[in-house]
């Protein structure tokens, strides 16, 4: 099971690193929904790191798997909402919104603004790969990581 915790950890590190590349090198500003997805990736990654270092038995694995599943589900819901907003931007204005004000008022936004400060517009389409947007790929990543976490949760042997 340690290899699966490592897979989730490295997946989260890679995704967060690529988000930082897009923000600081390509100049794409993260919107409130992007920042919320980053928080979900961070949460999953930290739990996976703890689980990898702890190398727990069955009950511990299930606890870690449950927590990672919850964060994967939360991130998937946020990513799905974000993907929907990109396709139907007239249904919601996300520019300077209460979500942005709330996220930017959190202590993590002032401690690490390059990672957690939301300044972008949720409906902007600044990047695509294979005709999928960033939230589409994020949804795929959350589902993949979530399936791995659910496997960890229900696996009988290590």
Short mmCIF file of C-alpha atoms in Angstrom, two decimals:
data_model
loop_
_atom_site.label_atom_id
_atom_site.label_comp_id
_atom_site.label_asym_id
_atom_site.label_seq_id
_atom_site.Cartn_x
_atom_site.Cartn_y
_atom_site.Cartn_z
CA UNK A 1 0.00 0.00 0.00
CA UNK A 2 2.92 2.35 0.55
CA UNK A 3 3.39 2.54 -3.21
CA UNK A 4 -0.19 3.79 -3.61
CA UNK A 5 0.33 6.46 -0.95
CA UNK A 6 3.48 7.47 -2.82
CA UNK A 7 1.56 7.52 -6.13
CA UNK A 8 -1.04 9.89 -4.64
CA UNK A 9 1.64 12.07 -3.05
CA UNK A 10 3.65 12.35 -6.26
CA UNK A 11 0.49 12.97 -8.29
CA UNK A 12 -0.49 15.85 -6.03
CA UNK A 13 3.03 17.29 -6.08
CA UNK A 14 3.11 17.10 -9.87
CA UNK A 15 -0.28 18.72 -10.29
CA UNK A 16 0.47 21.53 -7.85
CA UNK A 17 3.86 22.07 -9.47
CA UNK A 18 2.28 22.34 -12.91
CA UNK A 19 -0.28 24.80 -11.54
CA UNK A 20 2.60 26.91 -10.25
CA UNK A 21 4.29 26.71 -13.65
CA UNK A 22 1.12 27.88 -15.39
CA UNK A 23 0.74 30.73 -12.93
CA UNK A 24 4.30 32.00 -12.64
CA UNK A 25 5.74 31.15 -16.07
CA UNK A 26 2.72 31.23 -18.37
CA UNK A 27 0.99 34.06 -16.47
CA UNK A 28 -2.37 32.36 -15.84
CA UNK A 29 -4.01 33.75 -12.72
CA UNK A 30 -5.84 31.26 -10.49
CA UNK A 31 -9.52 31.88 -9.83
CA UNK A 32 -11.29 31.04 -6.55
CA UNK A 33 -12.25 27.60 -7.83
CA UNK A 34 -8.65 26.93 -8.89
CA UNK A 35 -7.43 27.85 -5.42
CA UNK A 36 -10.06 25.60 -3.81
CA UNK A 37 -8.83 22.73 -6.00
CA UNK A 38 -5.25 23.47 -4.93
CA UNK A 39 -6.33 23.21 -1.29
CA UNK A 40 -7.87 19.80 -2.04
CA UNK A 41 -4.65 18.63 -3.75
CA UNK A 42 -2.57 19.91 -0.85
CA UNK A 43 -4.83 18.15 1.65
CA UNK A 44 -4.65 14.86 -0.23
CA UNK A 45 -0.89 15.17 -0.65
CA UNK A 46 -0.24 15.87 3.02
CA UNK A 47 -2.41 12.94 4.08
CA UNK A 48 -0.64 10.68 1.55
CA UNK A 49 2.75 11.83 2.89
CA UNK A 50 1.71 11.08 6.46
CA UNK A 51 0.36 7.68 5.42
CA UNK A 52 3.52 6.88 3.45
CA UNK A 53 5.73 7.74 6.42
CA UNK A 54 3.45 6.01 8.93
CA UNK A 55 2.96 2.80 6.87
CA UNK A 56 -0.22 1.94 8.83
CA UNK A 57 -1.99 -1.34 9.35
CA UNK A 58 -5.57 -1.98 8.17
CA UNK A 59 -7.42 0.52 10.39
CA UNK A 60 -4.89 3.28 9.71
CA UNK A 61 -4.96 2.60 5.96
CA UNK A 62 -8.73 2.85 6.00
CA UNK A 63 -8.60 6.11 7.94
CA UNK A 64 -6.09 7.65 5.52
CA UNK A 65 -8.00 6.24 2.53
CA UNK A 66 -11.24 7.71 3.85
CA UNK A 67 -9.73 11.18 4.33
CA UNK A 68 -8.13 11.15 0.88
CA UNK A 69 -11.42 9.96 -0.66
CA UNK A 70 -13.28 12.87 0.95
CA UNK A 71 -10.76 15.41 -0.39
CA UNK A 72 -10.79 13.77 -3.83
CA UNK A 73 -14.59 13.93 -3.92
CA UNK A 74 -14.55 17.56 -2.77
CA UNK A 75 -11.96 18.47 -5.40
CA UNK A 76 -13.88 16.58 -8.11
CA UNK A 77 -17.09 18.46 -7.28
CA UNK A 78 -15.24 21.80 -7.40
CA UNK A 79 -13.53 20.86 -10.69
CA UNK A 80 -16.84 19.71 -12.21
CA UNK A 81 -18.47 22.99 -11.17
CA UNK A 82 -15.56 24.90 -12.67
CA UNK A 83 -15.76 22.96 -15.94
CA UNK A 84 -19.50 23.65 -16.07
CA UNK A 85 -18.93 27.39 -15.49
CA UNK A 86 -16.48 27.51 -18.39
CA UNK A 87 -19.09 26.01 -20.70
CA UNK A 88 -21.93 28.22 -19.38
CA UNK A 89 -20.25 31.46 -18.20
CA UNK A 90 -23.48 33.45 -18.34
CA UNK A 91 -24.89 31.41 -15.45
CA UNK A 92 -22.44 32.65 -12.84
CA UNK A 93 -20.12 35.59 -12.35
CA UNK A 94 -16.95 34.55 -10.61
CA UNK A 95 -14.71 37.58 -11.12
CA UNK A 96 -14.74 39.57 -7.90
CA UNK A 97 -17.05 37.40 -5.93
CA UNK A 98 -17.73 36.55 -2.30
CA UNK A 99 -15.73 33.34 -2.84
CA UNK A 100 -12.70 35.33 -3.97
CA UNK A 101 -13.01 37.75 -1.06
CA UNK A 102 -13.34 34.84 1.39
CA UNK A 103 -10.38 32.88 0.01
CA UNK A 104 -8.15 35.95 -0.14
CA UNK A 105 -9.02 36.80 3.48
CA UNK A 106 -7.83 33.40 4.75
CA UNK A 107 -4.44 33.36 6.47
CA UNK A 108 -2.96 30.96 3.88
CA UNK A 109 -3.56 33.56 1.14
CA UNK A 110 -1.42 36.10 2.99
CA UNK A 111 1.18 33.52 4.07
CA UNK A 112 1.67 32.15 0.56
CA UNK A 113 -0.07 34.42 -1.97
CA UNK A 114 1.72 32.83 -4.93
CA UNK A 115 -0.10 29.59 -4.17
CA UNK A 116 -3.40 30.50 -2.52
CA UNK A 117 -4.39 34.01 -3.64
CA UNK A 118 -7.29 34.03 -6.10
CA UNK A 119 -7.13 36.75 -8.77
CA UNK A 120 -8.41 35.13 -11.95
CA UNK A 121 -11.82 34.77 -13.58
CA UNK A 122 -13.38 31.31 -13.38
CA UNK A 123 -14.87 31.56 -16.87
CA UNK A 124 -11.61 32.37 -18.69
CA UNK A 125 -10.30 29.72 -21.07
CA UNK A 126 -6.58 30.43 -21.31
CA UNK A 127 -5.25 26.89 -21.71
CA UNK A 128 -6.37 23.70 -23.46
CA UNK A 129 -4.81 20.34 -24.17
CA UNK A 130 -6.57 17.76 -26.37
CA UNK A 131 -9.58 20.11 -26.33
CA UNK A 132 -9.90 19.82 -22.53
CA UNK A 133 -9.50 22.76 -20.16
CA UNK A 134 -7.63 22.88 -16.87
CA UNK A 135 -10.76 22.04 -14.81
CA UNK A 136 -11.50 19.09 -17.12
CA UNK A 137 -8.02 17.68 -16.53
CA UNK A 138 -8.29 18.44 -12.84
CA UNK A 139 -11.55 16.50 -12.67
CA UNK A 140 -9.86 13.53 -14.37
CA UNK A 141 -6.98 13.75 -11.89
CA UNK A 142 -9.32 13.94 -8.87
CA UNK A 143 -11.28 10.93 -10.12
CA UNK A 144 -8.06 8.95 -10.68
CA UNK A 145 -6.66 9.86 -7.26
CA UNK A 146 -10.06 9.24 -5.68
CA UNK A 147 -10.32 5.75 -7.19
CA UNK A 148 -6.85 5.00 -5.81
CA UNK A 149 -7.88 6.30 -2.38
CA UNK A 150 -11.08 4.21 -2.44
CA UNK A 151 -9.01 1.16 -3.35
CA UNK A 152 -6.78 1.87 -0.34
CA UNK A 153 -9.89 2.28 1.81
CA UNK A 154 -11.38 -1.10 0.84
CA UNK A 155 -8.28 -3.23 0.12
CA UNK A 156 -8.02 -6.26 2.34
CA UNK A 157 -4.26 -6.83 2.08
CA UNK A 158 -1.30 -4.50 1.99
#
